[in-house]
CSV table of C-alpha atoms and ligand atoms in Angstrom, one decimal:
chain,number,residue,atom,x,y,z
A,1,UNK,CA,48.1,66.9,179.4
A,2,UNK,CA,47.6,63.9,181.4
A,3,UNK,CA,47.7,63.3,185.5
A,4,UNK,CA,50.1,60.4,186.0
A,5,UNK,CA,50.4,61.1,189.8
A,6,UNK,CA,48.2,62.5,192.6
A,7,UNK,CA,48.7,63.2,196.2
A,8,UNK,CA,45.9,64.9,198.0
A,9,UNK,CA,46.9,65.6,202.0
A,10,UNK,CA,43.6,67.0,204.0
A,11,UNK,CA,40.8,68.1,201.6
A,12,UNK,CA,37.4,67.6,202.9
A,13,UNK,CA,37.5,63.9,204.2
A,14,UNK,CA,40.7,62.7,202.2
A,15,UNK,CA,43.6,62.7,205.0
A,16,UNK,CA,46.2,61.2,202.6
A,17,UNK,CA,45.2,60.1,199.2
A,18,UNK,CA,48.3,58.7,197.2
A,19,UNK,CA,47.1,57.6,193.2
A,20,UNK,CA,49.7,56.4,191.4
A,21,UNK,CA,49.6,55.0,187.7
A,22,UNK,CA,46.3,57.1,186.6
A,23,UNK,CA,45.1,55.9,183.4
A,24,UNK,CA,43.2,58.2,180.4
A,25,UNK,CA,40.0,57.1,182.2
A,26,UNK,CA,40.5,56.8,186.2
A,27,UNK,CA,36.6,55.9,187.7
A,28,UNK,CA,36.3,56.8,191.4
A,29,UNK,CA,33.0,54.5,192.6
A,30,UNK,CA,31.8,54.3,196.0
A,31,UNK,CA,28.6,55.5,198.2
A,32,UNK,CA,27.4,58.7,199.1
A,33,UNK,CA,29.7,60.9,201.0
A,34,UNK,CA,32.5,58.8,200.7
A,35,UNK,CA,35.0,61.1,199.1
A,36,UNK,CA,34.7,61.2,195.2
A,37,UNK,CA,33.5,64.3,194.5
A,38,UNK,CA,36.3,65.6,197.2
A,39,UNK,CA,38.9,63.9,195.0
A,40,UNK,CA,37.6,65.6,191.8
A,41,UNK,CA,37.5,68.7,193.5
A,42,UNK,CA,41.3,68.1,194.7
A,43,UNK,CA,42.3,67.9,191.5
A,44,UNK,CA,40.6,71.1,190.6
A,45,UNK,CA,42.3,72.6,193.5
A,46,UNK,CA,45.5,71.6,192.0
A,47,UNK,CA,45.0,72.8,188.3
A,48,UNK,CA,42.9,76.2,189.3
A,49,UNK,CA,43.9,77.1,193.3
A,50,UNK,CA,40.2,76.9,194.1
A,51,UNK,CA,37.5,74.2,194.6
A,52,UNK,CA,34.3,73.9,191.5
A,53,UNK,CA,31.7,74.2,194.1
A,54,UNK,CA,32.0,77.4,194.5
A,55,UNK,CA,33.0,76.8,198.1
A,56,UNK,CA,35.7,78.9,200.3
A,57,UNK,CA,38.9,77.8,200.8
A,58,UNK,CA,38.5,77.4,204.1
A,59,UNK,CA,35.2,74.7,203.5
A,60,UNK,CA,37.8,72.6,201.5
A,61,UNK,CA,40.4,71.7,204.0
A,62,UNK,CA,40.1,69.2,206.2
A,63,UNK,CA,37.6,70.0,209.3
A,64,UNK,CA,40.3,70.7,212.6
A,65,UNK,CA,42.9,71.2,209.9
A,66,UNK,CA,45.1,74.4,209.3
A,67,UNK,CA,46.0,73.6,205.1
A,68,UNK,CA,45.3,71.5,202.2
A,69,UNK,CA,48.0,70.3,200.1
A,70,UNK,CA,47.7,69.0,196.4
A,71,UNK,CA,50.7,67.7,194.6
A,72,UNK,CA,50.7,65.9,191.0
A,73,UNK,CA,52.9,65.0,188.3
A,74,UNK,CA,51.9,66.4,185.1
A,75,UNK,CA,52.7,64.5,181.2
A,76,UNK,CA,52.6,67.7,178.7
A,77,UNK,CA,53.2,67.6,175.3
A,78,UNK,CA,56.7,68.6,174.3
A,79,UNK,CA,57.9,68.6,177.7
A,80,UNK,CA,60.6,66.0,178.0
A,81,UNK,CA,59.4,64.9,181.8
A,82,UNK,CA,56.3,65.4,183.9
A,83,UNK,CA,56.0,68.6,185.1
A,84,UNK,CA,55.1,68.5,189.1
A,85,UNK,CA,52.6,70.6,190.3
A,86,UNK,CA,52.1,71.5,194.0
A,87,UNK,CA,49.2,73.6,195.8
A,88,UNK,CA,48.8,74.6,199.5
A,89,UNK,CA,46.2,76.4,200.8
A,90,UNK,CA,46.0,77.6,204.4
A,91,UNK,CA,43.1,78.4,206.2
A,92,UNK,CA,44.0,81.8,206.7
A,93,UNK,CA,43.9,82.7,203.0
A,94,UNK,CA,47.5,81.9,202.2
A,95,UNK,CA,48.2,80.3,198.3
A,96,UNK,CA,51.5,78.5,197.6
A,97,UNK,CA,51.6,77.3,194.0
A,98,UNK,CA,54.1,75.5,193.2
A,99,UNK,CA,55.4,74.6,189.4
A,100,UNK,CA,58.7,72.2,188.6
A,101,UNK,CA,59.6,73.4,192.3
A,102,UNK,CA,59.3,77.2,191.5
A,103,UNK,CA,56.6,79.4,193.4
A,104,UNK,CA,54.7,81.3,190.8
A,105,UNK,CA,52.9,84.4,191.9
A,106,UNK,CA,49.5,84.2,190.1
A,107,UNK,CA,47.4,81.7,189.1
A,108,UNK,CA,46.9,82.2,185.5
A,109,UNK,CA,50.4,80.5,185.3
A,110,UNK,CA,49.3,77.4,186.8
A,111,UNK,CA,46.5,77.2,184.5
A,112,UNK,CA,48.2,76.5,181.6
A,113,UNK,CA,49.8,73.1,183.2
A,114,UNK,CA,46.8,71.5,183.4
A,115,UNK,CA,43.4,72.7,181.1
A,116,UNK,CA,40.2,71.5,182.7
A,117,UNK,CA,37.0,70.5,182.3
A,118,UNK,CA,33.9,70.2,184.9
A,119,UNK,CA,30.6,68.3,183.7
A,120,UNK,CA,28.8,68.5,187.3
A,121,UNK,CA,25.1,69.3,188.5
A,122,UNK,CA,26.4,72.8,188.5
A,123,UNK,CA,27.2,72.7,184.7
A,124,UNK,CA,24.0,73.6,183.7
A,125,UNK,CA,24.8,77.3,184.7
A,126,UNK,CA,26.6,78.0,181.8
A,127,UNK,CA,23.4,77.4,180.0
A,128,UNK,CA,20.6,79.1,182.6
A,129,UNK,CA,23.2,81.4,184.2
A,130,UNK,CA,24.2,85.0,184.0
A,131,UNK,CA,26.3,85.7,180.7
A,132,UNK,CA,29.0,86.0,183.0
A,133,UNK,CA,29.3,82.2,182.8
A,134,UNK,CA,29.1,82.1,179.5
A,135,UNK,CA,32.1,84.8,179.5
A,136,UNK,CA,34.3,82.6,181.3
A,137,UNK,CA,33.5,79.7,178.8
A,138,UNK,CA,34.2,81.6,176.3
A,139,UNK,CA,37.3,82.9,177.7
A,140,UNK,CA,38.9,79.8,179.0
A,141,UNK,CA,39.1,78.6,175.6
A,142,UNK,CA,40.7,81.7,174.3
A,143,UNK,CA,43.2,81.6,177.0
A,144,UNK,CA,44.3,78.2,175.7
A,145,UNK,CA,44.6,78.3,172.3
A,146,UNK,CA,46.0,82.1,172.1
A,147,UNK,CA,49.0,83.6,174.7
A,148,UNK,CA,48.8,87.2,173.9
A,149,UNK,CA,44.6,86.7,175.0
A,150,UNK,CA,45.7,87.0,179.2
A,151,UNK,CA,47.6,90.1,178.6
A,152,UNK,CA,44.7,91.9,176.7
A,153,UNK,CA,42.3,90.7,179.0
A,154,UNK,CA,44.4,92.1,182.3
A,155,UNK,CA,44.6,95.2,180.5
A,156,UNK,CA,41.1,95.5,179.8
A,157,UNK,CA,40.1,94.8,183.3
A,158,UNK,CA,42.9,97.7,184.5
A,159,UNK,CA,40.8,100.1,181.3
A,160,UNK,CA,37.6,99.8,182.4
A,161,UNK,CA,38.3,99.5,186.2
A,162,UNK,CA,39.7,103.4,185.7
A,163,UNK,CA,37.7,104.5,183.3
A,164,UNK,CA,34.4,103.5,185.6
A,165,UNK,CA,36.0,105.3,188.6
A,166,UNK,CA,37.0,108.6,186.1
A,167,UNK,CA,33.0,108.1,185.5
A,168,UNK,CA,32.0,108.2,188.8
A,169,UNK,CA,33.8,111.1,189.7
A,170,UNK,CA,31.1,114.4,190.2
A,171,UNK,CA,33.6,116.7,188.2
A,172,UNK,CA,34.9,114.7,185.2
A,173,UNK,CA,38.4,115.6,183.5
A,174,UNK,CA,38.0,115.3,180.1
A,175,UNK,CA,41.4,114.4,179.2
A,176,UNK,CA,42.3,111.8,181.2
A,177,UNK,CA,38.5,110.5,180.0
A,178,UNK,CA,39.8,110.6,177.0
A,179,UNK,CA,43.1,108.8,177.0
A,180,UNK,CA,41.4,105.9,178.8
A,181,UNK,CA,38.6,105.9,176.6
A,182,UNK,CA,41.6,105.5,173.9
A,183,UNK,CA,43.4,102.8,175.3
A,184,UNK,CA,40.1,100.7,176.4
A,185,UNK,CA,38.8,100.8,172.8
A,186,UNK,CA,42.3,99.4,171.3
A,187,UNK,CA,42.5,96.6,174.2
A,188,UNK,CA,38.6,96.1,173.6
A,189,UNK,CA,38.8,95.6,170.5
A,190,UNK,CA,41.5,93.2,170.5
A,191,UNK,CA,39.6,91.2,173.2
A,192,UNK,CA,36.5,91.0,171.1
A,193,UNK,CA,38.5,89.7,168.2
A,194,UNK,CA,40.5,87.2,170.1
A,195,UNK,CA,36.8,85.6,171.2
A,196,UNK,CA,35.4,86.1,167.9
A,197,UNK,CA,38.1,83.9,166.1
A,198,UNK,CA,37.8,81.2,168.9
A,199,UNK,CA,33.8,81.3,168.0
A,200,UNK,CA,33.7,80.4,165.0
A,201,UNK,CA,36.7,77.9,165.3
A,202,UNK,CA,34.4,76.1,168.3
A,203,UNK,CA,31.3,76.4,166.4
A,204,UNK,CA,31.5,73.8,163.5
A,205,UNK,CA,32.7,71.3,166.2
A,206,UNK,CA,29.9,72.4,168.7
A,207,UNK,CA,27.5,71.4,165.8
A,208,UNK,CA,29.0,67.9,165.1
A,209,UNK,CA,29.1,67.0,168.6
A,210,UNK,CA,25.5,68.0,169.5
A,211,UNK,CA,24.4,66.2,166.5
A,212,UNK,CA,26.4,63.2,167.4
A,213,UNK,CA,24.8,63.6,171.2
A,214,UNK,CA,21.0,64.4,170.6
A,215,UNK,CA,20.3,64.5,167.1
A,216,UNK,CA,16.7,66.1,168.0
A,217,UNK,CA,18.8,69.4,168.9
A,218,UNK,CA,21.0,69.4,165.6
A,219,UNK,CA,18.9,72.6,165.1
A,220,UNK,CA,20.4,74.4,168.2
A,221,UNK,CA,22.0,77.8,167.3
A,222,UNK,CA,25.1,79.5,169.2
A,223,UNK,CA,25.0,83.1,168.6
A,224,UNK,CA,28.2,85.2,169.7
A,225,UNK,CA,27.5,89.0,171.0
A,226,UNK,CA,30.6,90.9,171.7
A,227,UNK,CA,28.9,93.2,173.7
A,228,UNK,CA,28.4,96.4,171.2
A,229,UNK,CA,26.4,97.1,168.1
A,230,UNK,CA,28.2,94.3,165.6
A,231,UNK,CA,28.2,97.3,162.9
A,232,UNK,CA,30.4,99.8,165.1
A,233,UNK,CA,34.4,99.8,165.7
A,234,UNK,CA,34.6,99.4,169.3
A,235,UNK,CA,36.2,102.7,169.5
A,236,UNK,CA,32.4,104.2,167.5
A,237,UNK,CA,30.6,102.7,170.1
A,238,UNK,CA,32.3,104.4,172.8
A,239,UNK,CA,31.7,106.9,171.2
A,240,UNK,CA,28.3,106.9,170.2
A,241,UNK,CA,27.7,105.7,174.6
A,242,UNK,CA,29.6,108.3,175.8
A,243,UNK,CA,26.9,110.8,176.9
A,244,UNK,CA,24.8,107.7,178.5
A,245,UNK,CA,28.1,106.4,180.3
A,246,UNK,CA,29.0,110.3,181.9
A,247,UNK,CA,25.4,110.7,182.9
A,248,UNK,CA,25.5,107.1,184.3
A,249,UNK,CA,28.4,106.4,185.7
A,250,UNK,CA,29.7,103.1,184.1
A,251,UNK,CA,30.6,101.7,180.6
A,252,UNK,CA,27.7,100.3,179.0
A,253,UNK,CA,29.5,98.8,176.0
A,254,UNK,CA,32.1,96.3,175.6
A,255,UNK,CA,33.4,93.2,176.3
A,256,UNK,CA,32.3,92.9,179.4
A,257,UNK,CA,28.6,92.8,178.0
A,258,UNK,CA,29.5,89.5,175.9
A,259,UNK,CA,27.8,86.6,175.6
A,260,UNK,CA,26.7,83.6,173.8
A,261,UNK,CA,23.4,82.9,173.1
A,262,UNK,CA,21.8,79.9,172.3
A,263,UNK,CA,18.6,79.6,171.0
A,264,UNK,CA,16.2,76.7,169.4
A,265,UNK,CA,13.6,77.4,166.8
A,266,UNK,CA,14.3,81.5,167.9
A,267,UNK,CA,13.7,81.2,171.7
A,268,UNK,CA,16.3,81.0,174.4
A,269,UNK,CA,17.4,76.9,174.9
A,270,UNK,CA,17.1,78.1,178.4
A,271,UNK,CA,14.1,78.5,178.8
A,272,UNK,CA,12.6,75.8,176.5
A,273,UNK,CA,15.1,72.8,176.8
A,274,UNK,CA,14.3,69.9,179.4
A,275,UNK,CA,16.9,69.8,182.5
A,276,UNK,CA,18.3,66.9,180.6
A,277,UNK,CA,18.4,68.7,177.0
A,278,UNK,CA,20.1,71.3,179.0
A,279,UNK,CA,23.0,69.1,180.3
A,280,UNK,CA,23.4,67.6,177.0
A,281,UNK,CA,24.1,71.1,175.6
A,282,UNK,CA,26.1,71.4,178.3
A,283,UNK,CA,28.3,68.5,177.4
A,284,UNK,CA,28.4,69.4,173.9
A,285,UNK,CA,30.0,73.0,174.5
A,286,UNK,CA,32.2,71.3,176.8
A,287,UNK,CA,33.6,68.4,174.8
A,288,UNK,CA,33.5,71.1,172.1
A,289,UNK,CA,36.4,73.0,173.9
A,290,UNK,CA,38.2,69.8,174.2
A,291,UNK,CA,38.3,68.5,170.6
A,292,UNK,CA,39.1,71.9,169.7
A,293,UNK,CA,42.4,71.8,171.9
A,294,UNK,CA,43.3,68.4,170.9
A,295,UNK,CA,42.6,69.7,167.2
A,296,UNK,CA,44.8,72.5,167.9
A,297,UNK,CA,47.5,70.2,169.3
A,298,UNK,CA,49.0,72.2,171.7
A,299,UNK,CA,47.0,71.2,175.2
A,300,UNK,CA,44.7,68.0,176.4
A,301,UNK,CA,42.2,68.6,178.4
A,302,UNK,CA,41.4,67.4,181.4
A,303,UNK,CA,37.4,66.3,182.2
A,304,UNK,CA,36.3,65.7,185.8
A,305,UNK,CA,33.0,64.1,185.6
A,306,UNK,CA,30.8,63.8,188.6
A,307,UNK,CA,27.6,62.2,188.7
A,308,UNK,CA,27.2,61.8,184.8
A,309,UNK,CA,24.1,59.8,185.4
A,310,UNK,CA,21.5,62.3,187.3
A,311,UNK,CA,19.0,64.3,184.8
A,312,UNK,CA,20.7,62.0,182.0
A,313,UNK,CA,19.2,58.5,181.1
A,314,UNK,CA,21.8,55.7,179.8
A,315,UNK,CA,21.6,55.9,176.3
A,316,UNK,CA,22.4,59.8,176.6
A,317,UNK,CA,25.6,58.8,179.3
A,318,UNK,CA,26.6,56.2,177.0
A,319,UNK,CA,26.5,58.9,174.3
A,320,UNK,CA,29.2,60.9,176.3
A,321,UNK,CA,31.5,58.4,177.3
A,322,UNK,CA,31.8,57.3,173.9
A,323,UNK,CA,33.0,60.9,172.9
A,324,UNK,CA,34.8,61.6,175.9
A,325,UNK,CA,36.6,57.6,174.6
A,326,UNK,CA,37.3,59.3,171.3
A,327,UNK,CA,38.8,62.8,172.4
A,328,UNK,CA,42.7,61.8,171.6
A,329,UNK,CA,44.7,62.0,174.7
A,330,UNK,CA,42.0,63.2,176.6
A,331,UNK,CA,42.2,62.1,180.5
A,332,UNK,CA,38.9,61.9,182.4
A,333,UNK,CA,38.2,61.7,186.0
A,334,UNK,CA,34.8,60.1,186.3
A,335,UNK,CA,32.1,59.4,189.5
A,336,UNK,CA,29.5,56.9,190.2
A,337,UNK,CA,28.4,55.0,192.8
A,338,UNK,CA,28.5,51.3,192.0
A,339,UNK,CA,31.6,50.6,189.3
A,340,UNK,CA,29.8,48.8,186.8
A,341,UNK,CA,27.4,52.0,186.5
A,342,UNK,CA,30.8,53.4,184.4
A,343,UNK,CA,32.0,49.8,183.2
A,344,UNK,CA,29.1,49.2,181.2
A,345,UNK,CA,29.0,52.4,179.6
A,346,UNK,CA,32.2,53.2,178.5
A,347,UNK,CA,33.6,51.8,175.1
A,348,UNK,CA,35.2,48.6,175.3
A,349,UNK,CA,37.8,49.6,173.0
A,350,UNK,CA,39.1,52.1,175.8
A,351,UNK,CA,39.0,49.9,178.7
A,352,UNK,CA,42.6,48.9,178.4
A,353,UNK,CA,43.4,52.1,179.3
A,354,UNK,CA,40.8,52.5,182.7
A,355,UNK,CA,42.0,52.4,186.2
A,356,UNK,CA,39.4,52.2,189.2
A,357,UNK,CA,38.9,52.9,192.4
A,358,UNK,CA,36.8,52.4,195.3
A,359,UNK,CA,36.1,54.8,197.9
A,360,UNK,CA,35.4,54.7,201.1
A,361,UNK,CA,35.2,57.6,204.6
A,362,UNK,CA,38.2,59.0,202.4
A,363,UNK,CA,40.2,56.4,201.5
A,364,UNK,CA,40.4,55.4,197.8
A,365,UNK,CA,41.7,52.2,196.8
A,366,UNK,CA,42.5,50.8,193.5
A,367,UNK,CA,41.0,47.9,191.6
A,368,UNK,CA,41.6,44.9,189.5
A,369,UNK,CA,39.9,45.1,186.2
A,370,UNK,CA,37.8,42.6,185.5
A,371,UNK,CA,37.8,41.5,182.0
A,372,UNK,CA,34.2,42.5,180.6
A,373,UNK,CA,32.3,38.8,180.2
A,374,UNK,CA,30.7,38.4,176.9
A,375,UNK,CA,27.0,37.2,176.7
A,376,UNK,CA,28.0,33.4,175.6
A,377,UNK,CA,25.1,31.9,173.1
A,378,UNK,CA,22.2,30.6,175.0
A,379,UNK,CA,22.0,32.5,177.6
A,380,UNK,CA,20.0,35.5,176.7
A,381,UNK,CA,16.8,35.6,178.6
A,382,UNK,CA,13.8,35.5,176.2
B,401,ADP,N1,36.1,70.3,205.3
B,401,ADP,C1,35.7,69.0,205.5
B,401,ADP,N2,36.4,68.2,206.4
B,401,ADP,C2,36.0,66.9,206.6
B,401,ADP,N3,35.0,66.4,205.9
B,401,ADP,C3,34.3,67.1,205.1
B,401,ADP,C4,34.6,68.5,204.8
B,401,ADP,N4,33.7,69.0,203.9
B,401,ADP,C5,32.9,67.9,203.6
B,401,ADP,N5,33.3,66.8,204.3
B,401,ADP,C6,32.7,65.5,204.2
B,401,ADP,O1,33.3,64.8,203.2
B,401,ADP,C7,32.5,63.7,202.8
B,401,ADP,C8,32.7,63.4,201.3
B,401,ADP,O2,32.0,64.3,200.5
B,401,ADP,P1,31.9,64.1,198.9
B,401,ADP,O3,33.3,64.0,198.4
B,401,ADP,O4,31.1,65.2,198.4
B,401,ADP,O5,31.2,62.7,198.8
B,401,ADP,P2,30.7,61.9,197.6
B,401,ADP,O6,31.5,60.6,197.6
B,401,ADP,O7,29.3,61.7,197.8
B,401,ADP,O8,31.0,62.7,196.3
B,401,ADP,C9,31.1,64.0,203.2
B,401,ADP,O9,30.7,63.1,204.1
B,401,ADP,C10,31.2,65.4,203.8
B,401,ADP,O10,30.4,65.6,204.9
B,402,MG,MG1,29.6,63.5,195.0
């Protein structure tokens, strides 16, 4: 998938943004607190219904302003046209998503238009941060590659949601225990093999990439836990927590208790990896998901980069633009402040195919690019 067009009305301090022509690599450079990391987060809005800072709805549109609208035009495989997409969100909580000009009711369906990807300062909690993150990781992927995954996963959440209330209840009945219990081990166990297949099809490209990224941390290990003993049927290990879950009120095993671990030389990278180890890792499980899909042929991600640069050192940066270059049909949306920060770290084999723009109190204007100058003899300083 590929953004060919973008119109971003009232987020943050963008009034009217109109990008037309976007390239495979678009670099948005300008000062602080101009507007890049709004336009990034504008295009999340428009591919997830929600901003990657974690931040309300309400903190995204425009102070004084009563909605944000997103619209962009979308270049899928085997669609015969760009598919336009269209977001509104209203300060009082209202969500209009738009797709090809229909309104689709939930959000899930808007995902599948445009996969993305978000290397940010606040990457790093997939690595430090609850497994919850790791979850979501682990799931996006899923969701991508296989269709039946959404449905198994909505009827997990419905299983457990009931069978969690039956638990709470002082006086249990038994029989409507037991046909929940039933029906969350079948969609438990389908869930746990839907992320166990994606596992080990990311795995071998996790490897190459880290090895290609930082070669010291070739030795990293990803383990996958699907959130029960590994030698029980989900349905045994119900069975075998039952008396723990009635006395405690909950579910103790599951997919919901999944995670991935990762570990170096048998300790947690978390708590032994420097901050900029950590983003590197990062990176990797991120451009892992990404050659994966490309592999797979049936999406392109999407990466919106901000602030490559901070806890990374150039050599490292250079490092991921050259693999974010190679990912086939990837498009990335990348931040810095002054251009050449970008320019003279990205391939030169992929700068036919860069658009840039400057950015300034929210309004973003596009560039000429400047054919790279090469050193001519002579002039290298000795
Ligand atoms: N809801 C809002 N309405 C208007 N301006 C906002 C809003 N939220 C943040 N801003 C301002 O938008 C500007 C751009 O922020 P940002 O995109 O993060 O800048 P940067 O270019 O450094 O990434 C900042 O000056 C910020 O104060
Ligand atoms: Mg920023």
């Amino acid at each position: 998938m590929s953004l060919s067009r973008l119109q971003i009305n009232r987020v943050r301090n963008l009034g009217q943004v109109q990008l037309q022509d976007l390239q495979q690599v678009n670099v948005f450079h300008g000062c602080n607190g101009s507007g890049k990391t709004s336009v990034l987060e504008a295009i999340h809005l428009l591919g997830m219904a929600r901003s990657f800072r974690g931040s309300s709805a309400k903190s995204l549109i425009s102070h004084g302003k009563s909605d944000c609208v997103v619209y962009g035009l979308v270049n899928a495989p085997g669609y015969p046209a760009p598919v336009p997409l269209g977001i509104q969100r209203s300060i009082d909580g209202d969500i209009q998503i738009k797709v090809s000009g229909t309104a689709l009711r939930s959000v899930a369906q808007l995902v599948e238009h445009l996969p993305l990807q978000v290397i940010n300062a606040d990457s790093f909690d997939l690595l430090t941060g609850s497994p919850g993150a790791r979850r979501r990781y682990l799931d996006w992927g899923v969701f991508h590659v296989e269709h039946r995954f959404l449905e198994q996963w909505q009827r997990f959440q419905r299983c457990i949601k009931q069978r969690n209330k039956l638990l709470r209840h002082d006086k249990i009945r038994d029989a409507e225990l037991a046909v929940w219990t039933r029906d969350l081990a079948t969609t438990g166990a389908a869930l746990g093999e839907y992320r166990k297949a994606y596992f080990e099809l990311l795995l071998p490209r996790f490897k190459e990439i880290v090895s290609r990224l930082a070669p010291s941390l070739s030795n990293l290990e990803l383990r996958y836990q699907q959130g029960w003993d590994r030698q029980l049927d989900y349905r045994d290990a119900l069975a075998a927590s039952a008396a723990s879950d009635i006395e405690q009120g909950y579910t103790h095993v599951g997919p919901q208790r999944a995670d991935i671990k990762v570990m170096i030389d048998g300790r947690l990278a978390a708590e032994t990896l420097s901050r900029g180890q950590q983003k590197l890792v990062v990176c990797s499980l991120k451009l892992a998901q990404g050659q994966l899909m490309t592999e797979q042929g049936k999406a392109r991600c999407v990466y919106l980069v901000d602030d490559l640069p901070s806890e990374l050192d150039a050599p490292h940066c250079r490092k991921v633009c050259e693999l974010l270059a190679s990912m086939v049909g990837a498009q990335v949306f990348i931040t810095c402040i002054e251009r050449r920060d970008i320019e003279e770290l990205w391939p030169q084999a992929g700068r036919d195919q860069m658009a840039m723009f400057h950015v300034e109190q929210g309004i973003v204007q596009k560039g000429v690019l400047e054919p790279r100058v090469a050193p001519t003899a002579g002039t290298s300083q000795h």
